[in-house]
Short mmCIF file of C-alpha atoms in Angstrom, two decimals:
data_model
loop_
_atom_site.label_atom_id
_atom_site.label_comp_id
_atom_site.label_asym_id
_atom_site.label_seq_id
_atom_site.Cartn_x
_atom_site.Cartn_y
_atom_site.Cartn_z
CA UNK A 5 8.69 -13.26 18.64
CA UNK A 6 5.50 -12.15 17.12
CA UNK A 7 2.31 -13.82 15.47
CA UNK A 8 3.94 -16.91 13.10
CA UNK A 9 4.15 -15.47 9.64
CA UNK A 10 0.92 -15.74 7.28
CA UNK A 11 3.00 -16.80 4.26
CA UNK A 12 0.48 -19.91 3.92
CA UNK A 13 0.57 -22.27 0.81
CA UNK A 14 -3.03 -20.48 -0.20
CA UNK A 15 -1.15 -17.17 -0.71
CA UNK A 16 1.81 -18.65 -2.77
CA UNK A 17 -0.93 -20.17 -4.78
CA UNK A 18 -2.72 -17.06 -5.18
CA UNK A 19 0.57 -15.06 -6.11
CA UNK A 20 1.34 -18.03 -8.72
CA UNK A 21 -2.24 -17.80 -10.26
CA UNK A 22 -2.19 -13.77 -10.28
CA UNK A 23 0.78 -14.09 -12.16
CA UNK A 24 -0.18 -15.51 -15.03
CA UNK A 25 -0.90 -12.71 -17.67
CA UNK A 26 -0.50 -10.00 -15.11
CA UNK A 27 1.81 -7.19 -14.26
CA UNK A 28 2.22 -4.88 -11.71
CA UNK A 29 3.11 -2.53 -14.26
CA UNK A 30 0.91 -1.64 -17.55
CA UNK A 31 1.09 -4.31 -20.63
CA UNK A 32 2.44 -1.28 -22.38
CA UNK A 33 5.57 -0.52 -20.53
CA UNK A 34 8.78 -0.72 -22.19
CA UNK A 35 12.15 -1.94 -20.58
CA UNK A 36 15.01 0.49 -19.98
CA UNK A 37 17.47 0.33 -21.60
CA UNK A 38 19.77 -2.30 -20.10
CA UNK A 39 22.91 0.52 -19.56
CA UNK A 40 20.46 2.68 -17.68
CA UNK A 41 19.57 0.97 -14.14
CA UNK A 42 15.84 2.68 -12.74
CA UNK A 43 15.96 2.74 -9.29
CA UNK A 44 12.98 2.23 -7.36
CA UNK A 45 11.64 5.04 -5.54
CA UNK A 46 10.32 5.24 -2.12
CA UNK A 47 6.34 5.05 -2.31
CA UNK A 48 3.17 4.78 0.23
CA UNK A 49 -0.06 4.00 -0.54
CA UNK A 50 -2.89 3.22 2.52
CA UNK A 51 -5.92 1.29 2.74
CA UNK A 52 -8.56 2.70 4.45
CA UNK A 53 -10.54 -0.03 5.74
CA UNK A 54 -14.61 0.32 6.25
CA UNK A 55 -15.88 -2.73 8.49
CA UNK A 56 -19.62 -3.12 8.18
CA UNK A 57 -22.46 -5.77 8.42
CA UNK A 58 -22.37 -5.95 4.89
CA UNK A 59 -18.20 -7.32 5.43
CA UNK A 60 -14.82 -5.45 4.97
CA UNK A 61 -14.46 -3.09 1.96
CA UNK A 62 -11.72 -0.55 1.07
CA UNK A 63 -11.06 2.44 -0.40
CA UNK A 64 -9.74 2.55 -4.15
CA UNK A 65 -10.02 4.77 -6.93
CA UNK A 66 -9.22 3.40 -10.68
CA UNK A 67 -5.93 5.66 -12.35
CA UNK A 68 -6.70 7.77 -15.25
CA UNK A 69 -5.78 6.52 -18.65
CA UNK A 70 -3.00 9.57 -18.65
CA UNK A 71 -1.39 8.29 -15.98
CA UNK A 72 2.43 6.93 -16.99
CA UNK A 73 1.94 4.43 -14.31
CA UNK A 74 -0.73 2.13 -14.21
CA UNK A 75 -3.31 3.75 -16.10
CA UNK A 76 -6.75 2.41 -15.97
CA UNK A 77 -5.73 0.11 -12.66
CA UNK A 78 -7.75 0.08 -9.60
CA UNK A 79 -5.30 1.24 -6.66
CA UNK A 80 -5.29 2.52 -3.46
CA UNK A 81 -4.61 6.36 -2.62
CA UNK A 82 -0.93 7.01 -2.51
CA UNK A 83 2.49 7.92 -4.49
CA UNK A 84 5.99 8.67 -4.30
CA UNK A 85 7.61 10.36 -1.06
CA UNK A 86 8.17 14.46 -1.21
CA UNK A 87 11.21 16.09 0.00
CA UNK A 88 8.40 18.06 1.81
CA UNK A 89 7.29 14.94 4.07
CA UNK A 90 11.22 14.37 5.93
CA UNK A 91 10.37 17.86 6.55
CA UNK A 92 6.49 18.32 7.94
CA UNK A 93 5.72 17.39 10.85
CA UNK A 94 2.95 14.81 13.11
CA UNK A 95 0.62 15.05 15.94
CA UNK A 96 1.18 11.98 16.97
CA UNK A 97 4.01 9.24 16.35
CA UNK A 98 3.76 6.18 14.65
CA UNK A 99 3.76 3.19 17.10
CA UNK A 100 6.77 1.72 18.62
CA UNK A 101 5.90 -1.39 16.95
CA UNK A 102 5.24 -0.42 13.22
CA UNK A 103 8.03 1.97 13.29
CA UNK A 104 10.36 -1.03 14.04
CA UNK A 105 9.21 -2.57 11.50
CA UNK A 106 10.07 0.11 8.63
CA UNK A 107 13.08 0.82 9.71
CA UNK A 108 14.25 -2.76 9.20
CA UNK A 109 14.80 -1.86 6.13
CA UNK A 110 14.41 2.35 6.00
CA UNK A 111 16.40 4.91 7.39
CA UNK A 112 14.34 6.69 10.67
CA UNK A 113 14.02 9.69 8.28
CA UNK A 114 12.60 8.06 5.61
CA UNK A 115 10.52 5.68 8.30
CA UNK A 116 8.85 8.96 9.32
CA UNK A 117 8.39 10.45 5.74
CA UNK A 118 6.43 7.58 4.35
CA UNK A 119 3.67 8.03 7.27
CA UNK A 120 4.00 11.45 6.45
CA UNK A 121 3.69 10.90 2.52
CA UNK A 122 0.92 8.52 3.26
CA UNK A 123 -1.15 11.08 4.77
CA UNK A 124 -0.46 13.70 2.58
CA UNK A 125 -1.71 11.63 -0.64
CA UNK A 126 -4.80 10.69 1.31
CA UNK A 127 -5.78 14.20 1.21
CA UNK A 128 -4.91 15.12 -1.73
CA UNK A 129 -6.70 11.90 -3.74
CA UNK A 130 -9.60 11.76 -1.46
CA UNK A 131 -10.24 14.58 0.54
CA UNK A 132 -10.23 12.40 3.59
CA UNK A 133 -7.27 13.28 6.34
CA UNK A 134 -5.55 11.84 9.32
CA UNK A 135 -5.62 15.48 10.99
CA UNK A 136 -3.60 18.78 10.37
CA UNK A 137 -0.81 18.12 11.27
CA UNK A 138 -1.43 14.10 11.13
CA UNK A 139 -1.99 11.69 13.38
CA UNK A 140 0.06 8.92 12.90
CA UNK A 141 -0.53 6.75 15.58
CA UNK A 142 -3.41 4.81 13.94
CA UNK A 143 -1.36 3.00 10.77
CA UNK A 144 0.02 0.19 11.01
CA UNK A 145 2.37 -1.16 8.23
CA UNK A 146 0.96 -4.12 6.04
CA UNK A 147 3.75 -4.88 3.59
CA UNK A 148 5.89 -3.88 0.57
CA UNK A 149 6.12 -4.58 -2.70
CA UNK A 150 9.15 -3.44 -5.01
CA UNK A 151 8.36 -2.86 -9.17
CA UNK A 152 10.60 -5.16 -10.75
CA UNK A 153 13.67 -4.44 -12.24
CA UNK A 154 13.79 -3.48 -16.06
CA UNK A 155 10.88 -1.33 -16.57
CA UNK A 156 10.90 2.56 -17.08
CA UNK A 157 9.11 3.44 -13.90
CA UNK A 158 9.70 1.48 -10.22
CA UNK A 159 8.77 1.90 -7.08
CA UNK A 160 9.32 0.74 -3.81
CA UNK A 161 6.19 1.09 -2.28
CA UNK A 162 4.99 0.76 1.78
CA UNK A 163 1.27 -0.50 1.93
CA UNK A 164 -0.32 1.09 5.90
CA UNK A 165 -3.68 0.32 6.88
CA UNK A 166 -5.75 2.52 9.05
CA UNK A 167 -9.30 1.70 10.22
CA UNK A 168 -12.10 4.32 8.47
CA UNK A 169 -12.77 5.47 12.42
CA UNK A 170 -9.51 7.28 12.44
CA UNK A 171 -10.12 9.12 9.14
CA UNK A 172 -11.92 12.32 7.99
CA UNK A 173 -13.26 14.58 5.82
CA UNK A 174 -15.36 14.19 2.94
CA UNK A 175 -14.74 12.01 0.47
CA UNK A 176 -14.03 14.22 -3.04
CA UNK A 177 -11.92 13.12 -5.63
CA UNK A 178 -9.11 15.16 -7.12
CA UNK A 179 -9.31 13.72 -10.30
CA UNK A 180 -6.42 11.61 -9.83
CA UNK A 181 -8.69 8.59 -8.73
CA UNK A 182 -11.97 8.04 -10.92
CA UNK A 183 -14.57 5.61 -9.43
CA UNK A 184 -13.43 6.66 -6.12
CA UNK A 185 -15.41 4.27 -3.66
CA UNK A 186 -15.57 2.13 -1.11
CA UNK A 187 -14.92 -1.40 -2.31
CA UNK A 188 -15.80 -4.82 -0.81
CA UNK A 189 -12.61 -6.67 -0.74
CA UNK A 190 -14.48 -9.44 -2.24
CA UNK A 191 -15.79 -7.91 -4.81
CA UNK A 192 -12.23 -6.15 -5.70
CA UNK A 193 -10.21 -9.33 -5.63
CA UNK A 194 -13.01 -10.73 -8.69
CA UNK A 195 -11.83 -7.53 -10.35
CA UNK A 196 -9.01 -7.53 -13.40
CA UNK A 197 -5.45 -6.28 -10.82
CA UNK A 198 -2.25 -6.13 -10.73
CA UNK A 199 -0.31 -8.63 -9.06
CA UNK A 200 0.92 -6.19 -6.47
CA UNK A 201 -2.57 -4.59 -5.93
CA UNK A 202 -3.75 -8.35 -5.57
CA UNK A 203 -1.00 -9.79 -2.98
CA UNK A 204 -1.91 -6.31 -0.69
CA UNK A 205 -5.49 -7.20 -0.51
CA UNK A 206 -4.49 -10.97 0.02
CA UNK A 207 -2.70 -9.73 3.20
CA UNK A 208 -5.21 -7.46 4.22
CA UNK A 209 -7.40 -10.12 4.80
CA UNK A 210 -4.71 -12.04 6.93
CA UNK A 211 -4.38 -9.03 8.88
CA UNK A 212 -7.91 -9.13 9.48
CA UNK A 213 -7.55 -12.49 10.66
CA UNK A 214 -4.76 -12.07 13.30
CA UNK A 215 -5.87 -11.06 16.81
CA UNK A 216 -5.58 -7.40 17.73
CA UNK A 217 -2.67 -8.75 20.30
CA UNK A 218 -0.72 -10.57 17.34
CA UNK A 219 -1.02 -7.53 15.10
CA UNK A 220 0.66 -5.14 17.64
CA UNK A 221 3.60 -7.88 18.16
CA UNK A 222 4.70 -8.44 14.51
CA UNK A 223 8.17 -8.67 14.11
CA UNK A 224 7.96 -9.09 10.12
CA UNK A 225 6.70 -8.17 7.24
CA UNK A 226 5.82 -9.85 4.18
CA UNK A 227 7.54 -8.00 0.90
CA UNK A 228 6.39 -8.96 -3.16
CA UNK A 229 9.66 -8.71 -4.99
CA UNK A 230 10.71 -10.14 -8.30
CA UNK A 231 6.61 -11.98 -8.13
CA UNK A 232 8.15 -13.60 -4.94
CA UNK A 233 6.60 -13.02 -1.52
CA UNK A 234 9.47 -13.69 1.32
CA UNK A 235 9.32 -11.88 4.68
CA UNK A 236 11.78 -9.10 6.40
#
């Protein structure tokens, strides 16, 4: 069995107190109509993660004001999985470990295409790459968190972390992300985010906290559904 679970009472009182007034969808979003079911789509988004003297910060880039889906948020690069990413292929596999982990509750396939997506979006947002083809072998998968039912545009999103060592490129904006920068995780969690945004950073820091040993051993992973964190 792996490290015990980080679920600690501080988290469910952060997720409590993030919920009040906030969303992990904009104010503005309408409900679907209640004959027409929105499935949630399979998602990635990764934190790159910059250790320093100055403490840990990560990369995030605020969404345009265009953007149907959380417009003027502060997220991490990412999106929805391609048809192209069952399809492209890796220089190097995920780990044993992490892989078991997705696929307790993804196909293999779609395991595989969410490290693929993951990379691809990284690109593509930042600049910044895990290789050509990608290497894989330096994510590790932090958690989930699922859009809740009712609302016009879901997701069910996979949160990886890789350390900044394993990345590069230059870092160059698309467009997609404005304000694209390295933040402080302090700093970010004082910011105005989403509940979903909030409980990712919440468990980067336990992640942080957990010896390199009782990282690589994890059995389970903690998953934000419905504003309730529970663990699969």
């Amino acid at each position: 069995m792996g490290a015990k679970p980080c679920a600690s009472g501080r988290l469910r009182q952060v997720v409590a107190k993030a919920t009040q007034g906030t969303s992990p969808v904009p104010d503005t979003a309408e409900a679907a109509p209640a004959h027409r079911a929105v499935i949630a789509k399979p998602a990635a988004s990764l934190l790159v993660l910059r250790e320093s003297a100055l403490g840990p910060a990560v990369l995030m880039g605020l969404r345009g004001a265009g953007h149907r889906f959380l417009p003027n948020r502060l997220v991490f690069p990412g999106g929805r999985v391609d048809a192209a990413d069952y399809r492209a292929p890796a220089a190097t596999p995920l780990a044993p470990a992490v892989l078991a982990r997705l696929e307790r509750r993804a196909k293999p396939a779609l395991a595989q295409a969410l490290a693929i997506a993951v990379a691809r979006e990284l690109e593509e947002e930042t600049g910044l790459g895990l290789g050509q083809p990608p290497a894989l072998d330096g994510l590790d998968y932090l958690c989930r968190a699922v859009t809740p039912p009712g609302l016009p545009i879901r997701f069910n999103a996979r949160f990886f972390v890789v350390a900044e060592a394993r990345v590069s490129g230059t870092l160059k904006g698309s467009g997609e992300l404005e304000t694209l920068r390295y933040y402080p995780i302090a700093e970010a969690l004082e910011l105005d985010l989403v509940l979903a945004t909030r409980f990712v950073l919440e468990q980067l820091m336990a992640w942080r906290a957990m010896p390199e040993a009782a990282r690589a051993t994890r059995t389970r992973t903690p998953v934000l559904r419905n504003r309730t964190v529970a663990w699969e």
